[in-house]
């Protein structure tokens, strides 16, 4: 099994050289230095490489099991989670006022990527806790915060997100779980399915965040409220009390992430699970969206992390596997498969796309820092508008690409990729869920094209397009990178045209909703390609400047240029074809409807 190496050099390149540590200019981070960030990333690399990554394959093989109502996670997982808690990792991006370390989101996100690259199944546990912290800190009462937040931030307790029921998947307005009011709490009854880390043996308490309906609540979204339901009730002095009336009824047998227990949770079999209202009654879905936005960005990072591991693994295998001879021009001698240009095409495609996806996801995280902490309200608002546009792209595009990248990883391995020993197949099996959960990628595309774009008439995307245009002009300004600038310019103009069409369709009451549905996924894909190409164009400018200045890290910067060239001139044209798909119209989909 090829070991995982955390991509610290690549992350430092993005944070320091591309983003110029912009987050550190914000007053909230005045005491954070670039050196501190580098030290944090080095430490995270140690944890992920030495403790988490070695359990990835064994966790997959062993899986989770249900004994009575207890879930036993794979050997080593509870200890690896404890090492993470003891290292203080759970609170690194959480504000100091809530007991966290208050580091920028861009740093916390980089660490998230490493956790998922090392062990996606285990990484899901803190990922959901992070969403719980966000929901509680933003919407919980002071009493709930004082009782639950500290231990969630430290990671001693973990959090879950309980939305899905058998009849309520993408359409959460169908939620039926009930919450009956009592004196100082509610009693919940009902069943939730597919709850990630809903029951486990890695922490002493689990805090469930549950969507449910109060008795006289209206039908639909407005009748849904958010409740905090602990596995063990918590006494006033903070000690653990009785076991609450929520049990794990079963766990799923899945394609991948076998080390992550996916639970059916039964609430109220003995009269009602004690729960506490979080935020306002009837605004549960809005409050849950706080959690979901965080989680969607992190699912995108999951895609990046697993794609990174697949790229490393494929390269290492291709450098060792001897097969065939090199071309006559290169000696015609027996060679490793990495020498064949068709294999190089696959390897470069994996590497360059992974770098591009990481750049976009971390750019989005840096914008989150700006949106939360800039002193200027207008800048905060503009950054938030950018984040709103970018989150569905980061979630859906990174995960769709990760599925392709991990599949390509199998291809590089040949037959050895299809058998389990190499671990290449596990990466594809694991990451295949990422386009499905946290809102399917189809739903993300609708969020982008049907909601976010229509809501501001394209204003936020236009602002992004202007910045992209500036990068394209800079690329075109010199001789060496001009072809990259020309290619980016074409991508920008396709995205502008597609945006215009999607906005026009959105205003058309007769055709609008169906047309926007039909175009949403191609539009998100086009946007993803162009946004990633923009980031890689920027990377090319930085890499070229470093080479021109005589950097002694020639190999690194030349590799970045090769990646940027691939993204802008080989991959972006494939993405640009989506414009033609959008222009082709909806006729075939309408016609197909007649026959189904
Ligand atoms: C391993 C795993 C872990 C999970 N973890 C959690 C968790 O921790 N908490 C939790 O609450 N849930 C969790 N889920 C549930 C997950 O979020 C849902 O499976 C997901 O939201 C999709 O819902 P569904 O499965 O009911 O699919 P459906 O909603 O039935 O969708 C099926 C297909 O139809 C499409 N579709 C549905 N509605 C529309 C529409 N209006 N317009 C266009 N297309 C549409 C979808 O995009 C999809 O392609 C998990 C699921 C799995 C498998």
Short mmCIF file of C-alpha atoms in Angstrom, two decimals, residues 139-473:
data_model
loop_
_atom_site.label_atom_id
_atom_site.label_comp_id
_atom_site.label_asym_id
_atom_site.label_seq_id
_atom_site.Cartn_x
_atom_site.Cartn_y
_atom_site.Cartn_z
CA UNK A 139 -28.75 29.76 16.67
CA UNK A 140 -28.64 28.11 20.12
CA UNK A 141 -29.77 29.79 23.36
CA UNK A 142 -27.11 30.81 25.88
CA UNK A 143 -28.14 27.90 28.09
CA UNK A 144 -27.71 25.33 25.31
CA UNK A 145 -24.41 26.85 24.33
CA UNK A 146 -23.07 26.80 27.86
CA UNK A 147 -24.02 23.15 28.27
CA UNK A 148 -22.99 21.69 24.91
CA UNK A 149 -20.67 23.92 22.94
CA UNK A 150 -17.40 23.50 24.83
CA UNK A 151 -17.34 19.71 24.51
CA UNK A 152 -18.37 19.83 20.86
CA UNK A 153 -15.58 22.31 20.15
CA UNK A 154 -13.00 20.19 21.97
CA UNK A 155 -14.29 17.12 20.12
CA UNK A 156 -14.93 15.19 23.36
CA UNK A 157 -18.52 14.95 22.11
CA UNK A 158 -19.40 14.59 18.45
CA UNK A 159 -22.29 16.03 16.45
CA UNK A 160 -24.65 14.62 13.82
CA UNK A 161 -27.02 16.01 11.25
CA UNK A 162 -30.45 14.30 11.27
CA UNK A 163 -32.40 15.38 8.21
CA UNK A 164 -33.21 12.41 6.04
CA UNK A 165 -36.24 10.12 6.45
CA UNK A 166 -37.36 7.43 4.05
CA UNK A 167 -39.91 9.77 2.38
CA UNK A 168 -37.82 12.95 2.87
CA UNK A 169 -34.53 12.97 0.97
CA UNK A 170 -33.91 15.89 -1.37
CA UNK A 171 -37.37 17.19 -0.42
CA UNK A 172 -37.08 17.90 3.29
CA UNK A 173 -40.52 19.49 3.42
CA UNK A 174 -41.74 15.88 3.83
CA UNK A 175 -40.10 15.43 7.25
CA UNK A 176 -42.48 13.62 9.66
CA UNK A 177 -40.51 13.22 12.89
CA UNK A 178 -42.62 14.74 15.69
CA UNK A 179 -41.62 16.99 18.58
CA UNK A 180 -44.22 17.31 21.34
CA UNK A 181 -43.68 20.23 23.74
CA UNK A 182 -43.10 19.44 27.44
CA UNK A 183 -42.17 21.74 30.34
CA UNK A 184 -38.63 22.75 29.47
CA UNK A 185 -38.01 20.42 26.57
CA UNK A 186 -39.69 18.54 23.71
CA UNK A 187 -40.22 14.81 23.27
CA UNK A 188 -39.21 13.55 19.82
CA UNK A 189 -40.47 10.46 18.05
CA UNK A 190 -39.79 9.16 14.57
CA UNK A 191 -37.07 7.59 12.46
CA UNK A 192 -34.12 9.10 10.64
CA UNK A 193 -32.11 7.18 8.08
CA UNK A 194 -28.53 7.35 6.76
CA UNK A 195 -27.22 9.25 9.78
CA UNK A 196 -23.44 9.50 9.50
CA UNK A 197 -21.64 8.62 12.75
CA UNK A 198 -25.11 8.50 14.34
CA UNK A 199 -23.88 5.96 16.88
CA UNK A 200 -20.27 4.98 17.65
CA UNK A 201 -17.67 4.18 20.27
CA UNK A 202 -15.17 6.98 19.62
CA UNK A 203 -16.59 9.64 21.99
CA UNK A 204 -18.52 9.59 25.26
CA UNK A 205 -21.55 11.52 24.02
CA UNK A 206 -23.21 12.27 20.68
CA UNK A 207 -25.24 15.43 20.12
CA UNK A 208 -27.85 15.00 17.40
CA UNK A 209 -29.27 17.98 15.52
CA UNK A 210 -32.69 16.84 14.37
CA UNK A 211 -35.33 18.29 12.06
CA UNK A 212 -38.84 17.63 13.36
CA UNK A 213 -42.39 19.05 13.39
CA UNK A 214 -44.22 20.48 16.36
CA UNK A 215 -47.87 19.32 16.70
CA UNK A 216 -49.76 22.21 15.05
CA UNK A 217 -47.00 23.13 12.61
CA UNK A 218 -48.08 23.87 9.04
CA UNK A 219 -47.26 21.42 6.24
CA UNK A 220 -44.09 22.03 4.25
CA UNK A 221 -40.84 23.79 5.08
CA UNK A 222 -42.36 26.35 7.45
CA UNK A 223 -43.50 23.67 9.90
CA UNK A 224 -40.03 22.29 10.52
CA UNK A 225 -37.96 23.14 13.58
CA UNK A 226 -34.44 22.20 14.70
CA UNK A 227 -33.81 20.28 17.93
CA UNK A 228 -30.74 19.28 19.87
CA UNK A 229 -31.08 15.70 21.12
CA UNK A 230 -28.17 14.31 23.18
CA UNK A 231 -27.43 10.59 23.30
CA UNK A 232 -26.84 10.97 27.05
CA UNK A 233 -28.71 13.73 28.84
CA UNK A 234 -26.41 16.29 30.40
CA UNK A 235 -26.84 17.33 34.04
CA UNK A 236 -26.64 20.94 35.19
CA UNK A 237 -23.05 20.48 36.38
CA UNK A 238 -22.10 19.17 32.92
CA UNK A 239 -21.83 15.52 33.96
CA UNK A 240 -23.53 12.84 31.87
CA UNK A 241 -26.97 11.72 32.99
CA UNK A 242 -29.42 9.09 31.74
CA UNK A 243 -29.36 7.55 28.30
CA UNK A 244 -31.86 9.39 26.07
CA UNK A 245 -34.59 7.62 24.12
CA UNK A 246 -32.68 7.46 20.82
CA UNK A 247 -31.17 4.21 19.57
CA UNK A 248 -29.41 2.91 16.51
CA UNK A 249 -31.78 0.40 14.89
CA UNK A 250 -29.43 -0.70 12.11
CA UNK A 251 -26.39 0.30 10.08
CA UNK A 252 -26.10 0.30 6.30
CA UNK A 253 -23.92 -1.97 4.15
CA UNK A 254 -22.45 0.37 1.58
CA UNK A 255 -20.29 0.72 -1.49
CA UNK A 256 -17.60 2.58 0.43
CA UNK A 257 -16.69 4.64 3.52
CA UNK A 258 -17.11 1.38 5.42
CA UNK A 259 -15.34 2.81 8.45
CA UNK A 260 -18.07 5.45 8.81
CA UNK A 261 -21.21 4.09 10.50
CA UNK A 262 -24.34 5.09 8.54
CA UNK A 263 -27.17 4.62 11.00
CA UNK A 264 -30.93 4.37 11.15
CA UNK A 265 -31.83 6.20 14.35
CA UNK A 266 -35.06 5.56 16.15
CA UNK A 267 -36.34 8.36 18.38
CA UNK A 268 -38.95 7.89 21.07
CA UNK A 269 -39.49 4.12 21.23
CA UNK A 270 -39.89 4.46 25.00
CA UNK A 271 -42.08 7.53 25.07
CA UNK A 272 -40.01 10.28 23.52
CA UNK A 273 -36.42 11.44 23.14
CA UNK A 274 -35.68 14.59 25.13
CA UNK A 275 -34.82 17.42 22.76
CA UNK A 276 -34.31 21.17 23.00
CA UNK A 277 -35.40 23.72 20.43
CA UNK A 278 -32.50 25.40 18.62
CA UNK A 279 -33.34 28.87 17.31
CA UNK A 280 -36.88 29.79 16.35
CA UNK A 281 -39.77 27.40 15.96
CA UNK A 282 -40.57 26.85 12.28
CA UNK A 283 -37.14 28.04 11.10
CA UNK A 284 -35.39 24.71 11.42
CA UNK A 285 -34.54 24.39 7.75
CA UNK A 286 -33.02 27.87 7.66
CA UNK A 287 -30.96 27.09 10.75
CA UNK A 288 -29.93 23.73 9.33
CA UNK A 289 -28.72 25.51 6.21
CA UNK A 290 -26.02 27.11 8.36
CA UNK A 291 -24.79 23.62 9.06
CA UNK A 292 -25.27 22.49 5.48
CA UNK A 293 -23.34 25.34 3.91
CA UNK A 294 -20.33 24.53 6.06
CA UNK A 295 -20.71 20.88 5.31
CA UNK A 296 -21.10 21.39 1.56
CA UNK A 297 -17.80 23.20 1.36
CA UNK A 298 -16.19 20.44 3.40
CA UNK A 299 -17.65 17.73 1.15
CA UNK A 300 -15.97 19.55 -1.73
CA UNK A 301 -12.72 19.34 0.24
CA UNK A 302 -13.37 15.63 0.70
CA UNK A 303 -13.33 15.34 -3.07
CA UNK A 304 -10.03 17.23 -3.23
CA UNK A 305 -8.45 15.11 -0.47
CA UNK A 306 -9.37 11.78 -2.02
CA UNK A 307 -8.37 12.99 -5.51
CA UNK A 308 -4.99 13.99 -4.04
CA UNK A 309 -4.47 10.55 -2.60
CA UNK A 310 -5.49 8.91 -5.87
CA UNK A 311 -3.04 11.12 -7.80
CA UNK A 312 -0.16 10.27 -5.47
CA UNK A 313 -0.95 6.59 -5.59
CA UNK A 314 -1.26 6.42 -9.37
CA UNK A 315 2.02 8.27 -9.89
CA UNK A 316 3.93 6.05 -7.46
CA UNK A 317 2.55 2.90 -9.11
CA UNK A 318 3.24 4.17 -12.63
CA UNK A 319 6.85 4.93 -11.75
CA UNK A 320 7.42 1.34 -10.61
CA UNK A 321 5.37 -0.77 -12.98
CA UNK A 322 7.59 -1.85 -15.89
CA UNK A 323 5.74 -2.47 -19.14
CA UNK A 324 6.64 -1.88 -22.78
CA UNK A 325 9.44 0.25 -24.18
CA UNK A 326 9.92 3.97 -24.35
CA UNK A 327 9.52 5.66 -27.74
CA UNK A 328 12.42 5.44 -30.18
CA UNK A 329 13.17 9.12 -29.62
CA UNK A 330 13.69 8.37 -25.93
CA UNK A 331 15.88 5.30 -26.40
CA UNK A 332 13.39 2.50 -27.09
CA UNK A 333 14.34 0.81 -23.82
CA UNK A 334 12.17 -1.14 -21.33
CA UNK A 335 10.40 1.46 -19.22
CA UNK A 336 8.00 2.13 -16.42
CA UNK A 337 4.46 2.92 -17.58
CA UNK A 338 4.89 6.54 -16.42
CA UNK A 339 7.13 6.90 -19.48
CA UNK A 340 4.29 6.32 -21.95
CA UNK A 341 2.61 9.54 -23.02
CA UNK A 342 -0.88 8.09 -22.74
CA UNK A 343 -0.19 7.20 -19.10
CA UNK A 344 1.39 10.62 -18.55
CA UNK A 345 -1.76 12.17 -19.94
CA UNK A 346 -3.76 10.38 -17.25
CA UNK A 347 -1.30 11.23 -14.49
CA UNK A 348 -1.11 14.90 -15.46
CA UNK A 349 -4.85 15.08 -15.79
CA UNK A 350 -5.25 13.72 -12.25
CA UNK A 351 -2.57 15.95 -10.76
CA UNK A 352 -3.54 19.18 -12.55
CA UNK A 353 -7.26 18.81 -11.89
CA UNK A 354 -6.62 18.05 -8.21
CA UNK A 355 -4.45 21.17 -7.88
CA UNK A 356 -7.10 23.27 -9.62
CA UNK A 357 -9.92 21.98 -7.41
CA UNK A 358 -7.87 22.62 -4.29
CA UNK A 359 -7.11 26.17 -5.41
CA UNK A 360 -10.81 26.89 -5.95
CA UNK A 361 -11.91 25.32 -2.64
CA UNK A 362 -9.27 27.22 -0.66
CA UNK A 363 -10.01 30.44 -2.53
CA UNK A 364 -13.63 29.99 -1.41
CA UNK A 365 -12.44 29.46 2.19
CA UNK A 366 -10.37 32.66 2.03
CA UNK A 367 -13.49 34.49 0.85
CA UNK A 368 -15.34 33.06 3.87
CA UNK A 369 -12.72 34.67 6.12
CA UNK A 370 -13.31 37.97 4.39
CA UNK A 371 -17.09 37.61 4.61
CA UNK A 372 -16.92 36.93 8.34
CA UNK A 373 -14.18 39.26 9.49
CA UNK A 374 -13.54 42.21 7.18
CA UNK A 375 -14.07 45.55 8.93
CA UNK A 376 -15.80 47.01 5.89
CA UNK A 377 -19.46 45.90 5.67
CA UNK A 378 -19.55 46.34 1.88
CA UNK A 379 -16.54 44.02 1.47
CA UNK A 380 -18.10 41.47 3.82
CA UNK A 381 -21.30 41.52 1.76
CA UNK A 382 -19.51 41.16 -1.57
CA UNK A 383 -17.36 38.32 -0.24
CA UNK A 384 -20.44 36.52 1.10
CA UNK A 385 -22.13 36.85 -2.30
CA UNK A 386 -19.05 35.22 -3.84
CA UNK A 387 -19.09 32.42 -1.27
CA UNK A 388 -22.78 31.80 -2.01
CA UNK A 389 -21.98 31.30 -5.69
CA UNK A 390 -18.85 29.25 -5.07
CA UNK A 391 -20.14 26.75 -2.49
CA UNK A 392 -22.39 24.75 -4.86
CA UNK A 393 -19.57 24.73 -7.42
CA UNK A 394 -16.96 23.58 -4.90
CA UNK A 395 -19.29 20.87 -3.57
CA UNK A 396 -20.56 19.49 -6.86
CA UNK A 397 -17.67 20.09 -9.22
CA UNK A 398 -14.95 18.85 -6.85
CA UNK A 399 -16.86 15.68 -6.05
CA UNK A 400 -17.84 14.90 -9.65
CA UNK A 401 -14.25 15.44 -10.67
CA UNK A 402 -13.00 13.33 -7.77
CA UNK A 403 -15.09 10.41 -9.01
CA UNK A 404 -13.48 10.80 -12.45
CA UNK A 405 -10.00 11.24 -11.01
CA UNK A 406 -10.21 8.17 -8.77
CA UNK A 407 -11.58 6.18 -11.71
CA UNK A 408 -8.64 7.32 -13.81
CA UNK A 409 -6.41 6.20 -10.92
CA UNK A 410 -7.75 2.69 -11.39
CA UNK A 411 -7.08 2.94 -15.12
CA UNK A 412 -3.45 3.87 -14.49
CA UNK A 413 -3.07 0.71 -12.38
CA UNK A 414 -4.53 -1.54 -15.09
CA UNK A 415 -5.85 -4.81 -13.62
CA UNK A 416 -4.17 -4.08 -10.31
CA UNK A 417 -6.48 -1.11 -9.94
CA UNK A 418 -9.58 -3.29 -10.11
CA UNK A 419 -8.44 -5.68 -7.37
CA UNK A 420 -8.45 -4.38 -3.84
CA UNK A 421 -4.80 -4.76 -2.72
CA UNK A 422 -3.56 -1.50 -4.17
CA UNK A 423 -6.25 0.64 -2.51
CA UNK A 424 -7.04 2.43 -5.80
CA UNK A 425 -10.50 0.86 -5.93
CA UNK A 426 -11.29 1.91 -2.35
CA UNK A 427 -10.71 5.55 -3.23
CA UNK A 428 -13.34 5.39 -5.97
CA UNK A 429 -15.76 3.43 -3.79
CA UNK A 430 -15.31 5.88 -0.91
CA UNK A 431 -15.64 9.10 -2.86
CA UNK A 432 -18.66 7.92 -4.87
CA UNK A 433 -21.00 9.04 -2.08
CA UNK A 434 -19.76 12.64 -2.15
CA UNK A 435 -21.86 13.69 -5.19
CA UNK A 436 -24.92 12.25 -3.42
CA UNK A 437 -24.97 13.44 0.18
CA UNK A 438 -25.22 16.99 1.52
CA UNK A 439 -27.66 17.74 -1.29
CA UNK A 440 -27.08 15.76 -4.50
CA UNK A 441 -24.99 17.46 -7.14
CA UNK A 442 -28.15 17.94 -9.20
CA UNK A 443 -29.61 19.91 -6.30
CA UNK A 444 -26.38 21.95 -6.04
CA UNK A 445 -26.67 22.84 -9.72
CA UNK A 446 -30.25 23.98 -9.22
CA UNK A 447 -29.15 26.02 -6.22
CA UNK A 448 -26.57 27.76 -8.43
CA UNK A 449 -28.52 28.26 -11.65
CA UNK A 450 -32.07 28.34 -10.32
CA UNK A 451 -31.64 30.26 -7.09
CA UNK A 452 -28.32 32.05 -6.51
CA UNK A 453 -27.91 33.32 -10.06
CA UNK A 454 -31.53 34.40 -10.43
CA UNK A 455 -31.60 35.99 -6.97
CA UNK A 456 -28.97 38.64 -7.72
CA UNK A 457 -29.39 38.70 -11.50
CA UNK A 458 -25.84 37.40 -11.95
CA UNK A 459 -24.19 40.23 -10.00
CA UNK A 460 -21.83 38.09 -7.90
CA UNK A 461 -20.81 35.91 -10.84
CA UNK A 462 -20.24 39.02 -12.96
CA UNK A 463 -17.87 40.38 -10.32
CA UNK A 464 -15.98 37.09 -10.42
CA UNK A 465 -15.90 37.22 -14.22
CA UNK A 466 -14.31 40.65 -14.06
CA UNK A 467 -11.52 39.32 -11.82
CA UNK A 468 -11.07 36.39 -14.18
CA UNK A 469 -10.80 38.80 -17.11
CA UNK A 470 -8.01 40.64 -15.29
CA UNK A 471 -6.06 37.39 -14.84
CA UNK A 472 -6.57 36.56 -18.53
CA UNK A 473 -5.21 39.99 -19.52
#
